[in-house]
Coordinates of C-alpha atoms and ligand atoms in Angstrom, one line a residue:
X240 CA -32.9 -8.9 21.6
X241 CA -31.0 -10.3 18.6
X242 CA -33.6 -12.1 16.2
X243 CA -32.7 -15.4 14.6
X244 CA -33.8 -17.0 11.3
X245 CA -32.0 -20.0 10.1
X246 CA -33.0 -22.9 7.5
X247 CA -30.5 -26.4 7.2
X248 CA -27.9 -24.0 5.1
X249 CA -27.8 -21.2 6.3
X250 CA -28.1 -18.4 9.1
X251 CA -29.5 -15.1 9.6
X252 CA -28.9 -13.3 13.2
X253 CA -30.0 -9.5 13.3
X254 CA -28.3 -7.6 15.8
X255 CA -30.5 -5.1 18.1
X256 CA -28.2 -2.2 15.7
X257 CA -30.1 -3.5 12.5
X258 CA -27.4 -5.4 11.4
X259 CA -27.3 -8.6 10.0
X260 CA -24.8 -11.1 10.1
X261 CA -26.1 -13.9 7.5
X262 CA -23.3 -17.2 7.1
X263 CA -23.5 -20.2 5.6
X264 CA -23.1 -24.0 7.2
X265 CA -20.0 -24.4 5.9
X266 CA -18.7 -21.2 6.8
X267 CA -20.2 -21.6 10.2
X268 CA -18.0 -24.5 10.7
X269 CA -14.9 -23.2 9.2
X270 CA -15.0 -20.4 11.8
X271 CA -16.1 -22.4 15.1
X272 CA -14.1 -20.8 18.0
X273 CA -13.2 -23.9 19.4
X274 CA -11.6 -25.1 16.3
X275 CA -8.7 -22.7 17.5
X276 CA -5.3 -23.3 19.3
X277 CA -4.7 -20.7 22.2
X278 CA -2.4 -18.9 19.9
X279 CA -5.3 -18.1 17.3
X280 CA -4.9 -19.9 14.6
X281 CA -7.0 -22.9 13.0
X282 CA -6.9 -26.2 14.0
X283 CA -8.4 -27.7 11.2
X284 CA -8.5 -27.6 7.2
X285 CA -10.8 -26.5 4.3
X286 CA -11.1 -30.3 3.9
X287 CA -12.3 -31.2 7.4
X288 CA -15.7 -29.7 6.2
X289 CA -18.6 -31.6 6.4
X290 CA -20.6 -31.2 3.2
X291 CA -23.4 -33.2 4.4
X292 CA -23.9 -31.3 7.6
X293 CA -27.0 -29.1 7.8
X294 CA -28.4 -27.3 10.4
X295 CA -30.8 -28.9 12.9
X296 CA -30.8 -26.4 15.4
X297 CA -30.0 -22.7 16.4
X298 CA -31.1 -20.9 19.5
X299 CA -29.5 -17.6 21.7
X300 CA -28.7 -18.4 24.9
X301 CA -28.5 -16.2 27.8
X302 CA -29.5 -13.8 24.9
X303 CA -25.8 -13.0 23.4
X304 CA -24.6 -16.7 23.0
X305 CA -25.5 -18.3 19.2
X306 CA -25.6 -22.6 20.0
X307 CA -25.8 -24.1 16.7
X308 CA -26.4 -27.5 16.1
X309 CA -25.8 -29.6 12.8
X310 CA -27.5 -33.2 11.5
X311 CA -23.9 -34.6 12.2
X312 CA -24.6 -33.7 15.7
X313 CA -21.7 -31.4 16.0
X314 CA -22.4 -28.0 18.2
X315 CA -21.1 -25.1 17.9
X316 CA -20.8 -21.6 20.2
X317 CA -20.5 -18.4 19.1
X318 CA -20.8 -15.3 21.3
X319 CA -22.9 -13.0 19.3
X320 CA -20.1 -9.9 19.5
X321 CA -17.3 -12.6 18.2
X322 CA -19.7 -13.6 15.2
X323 CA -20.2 -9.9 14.6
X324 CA -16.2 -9.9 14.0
X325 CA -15.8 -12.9 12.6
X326 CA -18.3 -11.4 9.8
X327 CA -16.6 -8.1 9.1
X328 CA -13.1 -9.5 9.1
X329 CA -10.5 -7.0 8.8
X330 CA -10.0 -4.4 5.7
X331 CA -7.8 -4.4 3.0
X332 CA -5.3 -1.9 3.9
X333 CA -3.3 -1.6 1.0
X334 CA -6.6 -0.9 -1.2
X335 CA -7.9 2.6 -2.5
X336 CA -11.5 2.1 -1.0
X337 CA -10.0 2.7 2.6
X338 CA -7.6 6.0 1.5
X339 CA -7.9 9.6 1.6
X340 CA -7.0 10.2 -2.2
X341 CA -5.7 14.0 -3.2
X342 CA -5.1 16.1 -5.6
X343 CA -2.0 18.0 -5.3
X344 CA -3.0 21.6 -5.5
X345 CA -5.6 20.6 -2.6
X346 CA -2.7 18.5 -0.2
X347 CA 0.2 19.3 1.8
X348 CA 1.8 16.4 3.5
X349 CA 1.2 16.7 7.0
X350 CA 4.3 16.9 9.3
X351 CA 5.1 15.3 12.4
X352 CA 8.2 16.2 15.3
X353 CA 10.7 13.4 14.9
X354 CA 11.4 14.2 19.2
X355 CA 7.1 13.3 20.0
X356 CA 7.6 9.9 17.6
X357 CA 10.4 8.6 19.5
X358 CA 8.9 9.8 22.8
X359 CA 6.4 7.1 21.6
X360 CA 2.9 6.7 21.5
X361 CA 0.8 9.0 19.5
X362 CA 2.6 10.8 17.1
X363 CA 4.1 7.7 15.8
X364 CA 0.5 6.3 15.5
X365 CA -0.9 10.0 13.5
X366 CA 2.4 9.9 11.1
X367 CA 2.1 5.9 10.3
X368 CA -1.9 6.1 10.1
X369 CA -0.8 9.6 7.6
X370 CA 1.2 6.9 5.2
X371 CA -1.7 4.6 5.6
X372 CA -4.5 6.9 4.8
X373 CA -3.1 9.6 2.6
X374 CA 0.5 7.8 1.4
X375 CA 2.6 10.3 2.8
X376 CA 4.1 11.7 6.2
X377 CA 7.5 14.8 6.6
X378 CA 8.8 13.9 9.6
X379 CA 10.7 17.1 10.9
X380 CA 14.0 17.8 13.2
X381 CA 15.7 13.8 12.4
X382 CA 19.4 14.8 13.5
X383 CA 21.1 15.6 10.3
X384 CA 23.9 12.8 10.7
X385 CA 24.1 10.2 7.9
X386 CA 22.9 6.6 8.7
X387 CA 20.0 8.2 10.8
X388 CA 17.2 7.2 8.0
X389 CA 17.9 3.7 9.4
X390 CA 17.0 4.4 12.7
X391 CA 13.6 6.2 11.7
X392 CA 12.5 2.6 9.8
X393 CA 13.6 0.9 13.4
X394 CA 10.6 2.7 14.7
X395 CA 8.5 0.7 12.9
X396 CA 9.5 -2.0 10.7
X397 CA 12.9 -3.6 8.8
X398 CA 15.1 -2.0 6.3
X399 CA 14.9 -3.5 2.8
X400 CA 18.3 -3.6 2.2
X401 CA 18.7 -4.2 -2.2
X402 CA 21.8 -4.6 -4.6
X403 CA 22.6 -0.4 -3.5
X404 CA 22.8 -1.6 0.0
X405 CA 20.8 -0.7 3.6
X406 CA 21.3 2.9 2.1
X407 CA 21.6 5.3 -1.0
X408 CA 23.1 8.7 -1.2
X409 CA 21.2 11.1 -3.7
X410 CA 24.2 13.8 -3.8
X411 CA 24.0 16.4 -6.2
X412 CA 26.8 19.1 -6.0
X413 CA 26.1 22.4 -8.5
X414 CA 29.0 24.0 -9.5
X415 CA 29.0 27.8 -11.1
X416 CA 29.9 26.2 -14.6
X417 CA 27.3 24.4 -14.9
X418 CA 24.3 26.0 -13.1
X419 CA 21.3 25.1 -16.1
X420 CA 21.2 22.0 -14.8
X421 CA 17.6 22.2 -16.3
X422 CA 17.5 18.4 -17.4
X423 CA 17.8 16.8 -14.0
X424 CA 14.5 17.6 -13.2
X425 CA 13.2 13.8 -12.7
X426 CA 10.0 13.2 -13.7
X427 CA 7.2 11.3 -11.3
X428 CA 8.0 7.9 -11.2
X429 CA 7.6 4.8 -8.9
X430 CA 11.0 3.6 -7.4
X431 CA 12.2 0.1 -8.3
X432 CA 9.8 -1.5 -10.1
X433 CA 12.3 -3.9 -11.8
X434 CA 12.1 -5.7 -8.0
X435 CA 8.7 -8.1 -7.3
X436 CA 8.0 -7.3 -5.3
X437 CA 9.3 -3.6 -4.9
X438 CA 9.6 -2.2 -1.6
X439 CA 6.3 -0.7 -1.0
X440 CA 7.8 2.3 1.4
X441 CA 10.6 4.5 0.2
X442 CA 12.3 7.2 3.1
X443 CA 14.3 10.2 2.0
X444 CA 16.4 12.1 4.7
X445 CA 17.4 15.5 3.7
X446 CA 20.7 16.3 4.9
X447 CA 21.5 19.3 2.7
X448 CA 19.6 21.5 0.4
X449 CA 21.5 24.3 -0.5
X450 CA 20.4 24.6 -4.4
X451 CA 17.8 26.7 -5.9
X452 CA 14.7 24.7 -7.4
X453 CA 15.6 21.2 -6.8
X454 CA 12.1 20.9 -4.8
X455 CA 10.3 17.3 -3.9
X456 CA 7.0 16.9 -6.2
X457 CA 4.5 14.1 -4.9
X458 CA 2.2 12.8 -6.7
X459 CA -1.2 10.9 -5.8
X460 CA -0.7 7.4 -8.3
X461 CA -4.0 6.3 -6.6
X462 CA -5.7 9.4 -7.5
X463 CA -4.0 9.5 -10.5
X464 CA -5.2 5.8 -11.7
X465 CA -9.2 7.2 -11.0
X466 CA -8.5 10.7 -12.9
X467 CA -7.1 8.0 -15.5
X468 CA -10.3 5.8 -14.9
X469 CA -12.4 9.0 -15.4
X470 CA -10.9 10.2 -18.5
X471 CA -10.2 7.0 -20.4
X472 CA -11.3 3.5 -19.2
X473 CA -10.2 1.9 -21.7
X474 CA -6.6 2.9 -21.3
X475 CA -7.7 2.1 -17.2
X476 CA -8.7 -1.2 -17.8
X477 CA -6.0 -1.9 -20.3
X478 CA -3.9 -1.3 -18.0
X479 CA -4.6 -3.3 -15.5
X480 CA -4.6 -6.9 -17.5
X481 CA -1.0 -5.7 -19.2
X482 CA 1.6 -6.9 -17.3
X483 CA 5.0 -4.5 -18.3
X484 CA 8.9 -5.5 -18.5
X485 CA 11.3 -3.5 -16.2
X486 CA 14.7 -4.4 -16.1
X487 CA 17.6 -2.4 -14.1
X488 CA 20.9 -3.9 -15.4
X489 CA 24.3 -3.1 -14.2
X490 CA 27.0 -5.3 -15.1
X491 CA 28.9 -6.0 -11.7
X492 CA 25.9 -6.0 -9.3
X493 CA 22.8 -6.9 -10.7
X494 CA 20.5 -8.0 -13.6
X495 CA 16.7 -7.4 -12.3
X496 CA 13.2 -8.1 -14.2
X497 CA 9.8 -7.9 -13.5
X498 CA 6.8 -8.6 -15.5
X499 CA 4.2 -6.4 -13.4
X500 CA 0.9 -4.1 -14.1
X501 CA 1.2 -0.2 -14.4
X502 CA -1.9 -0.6 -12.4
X503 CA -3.4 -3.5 -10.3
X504 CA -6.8 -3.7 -8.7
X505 CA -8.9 -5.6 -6.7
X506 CA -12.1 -8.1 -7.7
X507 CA -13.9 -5.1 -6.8
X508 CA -12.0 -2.2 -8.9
X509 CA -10.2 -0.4 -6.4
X510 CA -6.5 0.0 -7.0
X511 CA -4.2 -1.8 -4.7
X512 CA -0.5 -0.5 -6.3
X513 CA 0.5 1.8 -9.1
X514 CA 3.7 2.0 -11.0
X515 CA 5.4 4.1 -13.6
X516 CA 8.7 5.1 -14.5
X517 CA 9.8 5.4 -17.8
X518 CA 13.8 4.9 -17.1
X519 CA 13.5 1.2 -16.2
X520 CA 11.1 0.1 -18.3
X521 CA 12.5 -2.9 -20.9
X522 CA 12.1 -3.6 -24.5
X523 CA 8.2 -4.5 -25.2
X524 CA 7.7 -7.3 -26.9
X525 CA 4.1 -7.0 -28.0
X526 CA 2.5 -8.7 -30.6
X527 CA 2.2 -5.3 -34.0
X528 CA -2.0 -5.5 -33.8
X529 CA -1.4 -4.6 -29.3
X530 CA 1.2 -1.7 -30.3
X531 CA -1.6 1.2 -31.0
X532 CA -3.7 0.4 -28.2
X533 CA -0.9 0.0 -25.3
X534 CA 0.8 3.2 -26.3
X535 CA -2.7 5.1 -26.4
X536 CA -2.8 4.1 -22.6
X537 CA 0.7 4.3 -21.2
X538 CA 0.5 8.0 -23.0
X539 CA -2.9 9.0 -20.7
X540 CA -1.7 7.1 -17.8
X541 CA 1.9 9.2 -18.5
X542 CA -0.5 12.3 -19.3
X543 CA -2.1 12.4 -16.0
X544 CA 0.2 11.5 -14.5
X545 CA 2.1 14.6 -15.5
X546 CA -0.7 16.8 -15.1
X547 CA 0.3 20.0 -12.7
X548 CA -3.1 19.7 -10.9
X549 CA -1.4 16.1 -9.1
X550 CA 1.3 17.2 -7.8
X551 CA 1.9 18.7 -4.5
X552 CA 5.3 20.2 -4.4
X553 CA 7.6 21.1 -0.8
X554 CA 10.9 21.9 -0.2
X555 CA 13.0 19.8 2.1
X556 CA 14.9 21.4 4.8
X557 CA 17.7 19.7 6.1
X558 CA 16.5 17.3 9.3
X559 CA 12.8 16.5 6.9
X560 CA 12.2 12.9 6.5
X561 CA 10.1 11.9 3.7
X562 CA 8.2 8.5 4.6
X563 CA 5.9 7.7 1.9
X564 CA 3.9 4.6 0.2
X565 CA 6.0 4.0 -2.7
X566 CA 3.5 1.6 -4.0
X567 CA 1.2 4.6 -3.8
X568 CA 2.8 7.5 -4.3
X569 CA 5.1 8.8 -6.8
X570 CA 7.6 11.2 -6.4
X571 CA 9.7 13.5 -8.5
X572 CA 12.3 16.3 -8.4
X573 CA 12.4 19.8 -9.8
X574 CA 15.4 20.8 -11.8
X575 CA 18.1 23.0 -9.8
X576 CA 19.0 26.0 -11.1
X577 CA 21.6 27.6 -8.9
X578 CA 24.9 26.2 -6.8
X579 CA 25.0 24.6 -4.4
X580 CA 25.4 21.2 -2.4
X581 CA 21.8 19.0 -2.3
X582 CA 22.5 15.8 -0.1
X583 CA 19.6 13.4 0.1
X584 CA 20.2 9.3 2.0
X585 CA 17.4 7.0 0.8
X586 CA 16.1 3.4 2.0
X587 CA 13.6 1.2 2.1
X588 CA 11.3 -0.4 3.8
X589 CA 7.7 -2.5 3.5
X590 CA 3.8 -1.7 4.2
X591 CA 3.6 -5.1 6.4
X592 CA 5.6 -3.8 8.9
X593 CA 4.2 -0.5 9.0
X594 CA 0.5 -1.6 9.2
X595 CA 1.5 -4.2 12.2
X596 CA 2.8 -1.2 14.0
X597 CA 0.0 1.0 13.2
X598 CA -2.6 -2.0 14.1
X599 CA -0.7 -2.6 17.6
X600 CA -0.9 0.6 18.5
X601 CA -4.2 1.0 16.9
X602 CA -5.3 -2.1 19.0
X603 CA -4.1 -0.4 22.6
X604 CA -6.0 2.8 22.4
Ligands
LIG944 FE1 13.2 7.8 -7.2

């Protein structure tokens, strides 16, 4: 039997579990259930409170219905299981505290049949809840046609279509002359963080991979920010109150700027998005007595970032679809070293979309 202790501000019910679910007057009227339309939502504002109200009254009835009564004379119902609920709320999907974080040389990206996702049900659930809990997902056999990376977002969200369309090729063609193509190696990097917001899920669809070397590198940001927080808070912290300039520019098409953290985090700490990639970041205009300080952090955050141990490295086979949390995860390409045609189409998508999909099916099991 629940137990109940409650003084004119607030309210303390503990569940037969142990539990206790302790609210205040003011929230208790903010979330009466009757103060909802059918569809859910609130009927009523922050500023229908009554800030005079105490409570006069609380009992269980029928032992799993809370009745609380306030001076105002205004009663409210809650089943106990719905004020359980209402109390934990829902977590913050996009922050650290509810991931799996890796180290490279201790992950490989799980894999998941492109035939069983669009068979529906579970495998699209196991490779969405993958890019939710560990960033990441290869789904395997996706026809090798172009334009089919747009049909594996359909299965779950929208296509963020930017100034290089629904679509971009990555098309790299090695020829015998010039085979030490050692400097396209791309280091890890974010993608797009000149947009604000930038697409938080990035897809790459291998359609060819002929060339030697030329393998996918993934990289951990959210485990990368802790190692950071480990090894050098100050640089962490630093960090996370300097907001950056990246710019992409291109004279026809588009001229894009964003004023955004390397690394941004909760009111508790935990990260919520990374990002890094030296080509697209602007011109700093910091004041001479910031200069030491902010390269001493974007070097450790560049550091670990760069460190072997991060990275977990595959090799994509044409038909692999890489679906990963590019507000998360960063990715990066070994150099190619012998001939060959590589064909990669990219898009993009968004978390929101993802996580609705997820929750739904989440929701039905
Ligand atoms: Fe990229």
């Amino acid at each position: 039997m629940p137990r109940l202790v409650f003084d004119a501000e607030q309210l303390h019910l503990t569940l037969d579990d142990g539990q206790t679910l302790a609210q205040h007057v003011l929230w208790l009227q903010d979330h009466d259930p009757a103060r909802r339309h059918a569809n859910g939502q609130r009927l009523d504002s922050v500023l229908d409170l009554d800030w005079d109200a105490a409570i006069s009254e609380a009992a269980l009835e029928e032992g799993d219905v809370l009745r609380v009564t306030l001076s105002n004379a205004r009663e409210i119902r809650y089943g106990v299981d719905e004020l359980a609920a209402l109390s934990t709320g829902f977590l913050d999907e996009r922050s650290s505290a509810h991931k799996t974080l890796w180290q490279g040389s201790e992950f490989s990206v799980a894999r998941v049949e492109w035939a069983d996702v669009i068979a529906g049900g579970e495998a699209l659930r196991k490779a969405l809840a993958c890019v939710r809990d560990s960033g990441v997902v290869c789904l395997r056999g996706v026809p090798v046609e172009p334009g089919k990376v747009l049909e594996v977002i359909e299965q779950f969200g929208y296509v963020r279509e930017t100034n290089y369309g629904k679509l971009f090729d990555v098309r790299t063609e090695v020829s015998p002359s010039n085979l030490a193509f050692s400097n396209l190696g791309l280091g890890a990097h974010t993608d797009n963080p000149y947009r604000d917001p930038a697409p938080s899920i990035q897809l790459l669809h291998c359609l060819s991979n002929e060339v030697e070397g030329g393998q996918t590198l993934l990289v951990d940001g959210f485990a990368a920010a802790e190692r950071l927080r480990e090894l050098a808070p100050e640089s962490f912290a630093l960090l996370t109150r300097t907001r950056v300039p990246f710019r992409f520019h291109d004279a026809d098409h588009a001229d894009l700027r964003s004023w955004v953290p390397f690394i941004e985090t909760d009111h508790k700490g935990n990260i919520r998005q990374v990002r890094y990639n030296n080509r697209s970041i602007a011109s700093l205009p910091l004041p001479l007595e910031a200069q030491r300080a902010f390269y001493r952090a974007y070097h450790d955050w560049a550091r670990v970032i760069g460190q072997p141990e991060q990275a977990t490295r595959l090799r994509l086979v044409p038909g692999d679809c890489l679906l990963f949390d590019n507000s998360r995860v960063m990715h990066a390409r070994t150099a190619f070293v012998a001939g060959g045609n590589r064909h990669l189409q990219g898009a993009y998508a968004d978390l929101d979309s993802l996580y609705s999909t997820l929750n739904l099916l989440e929701n039905a099991r």
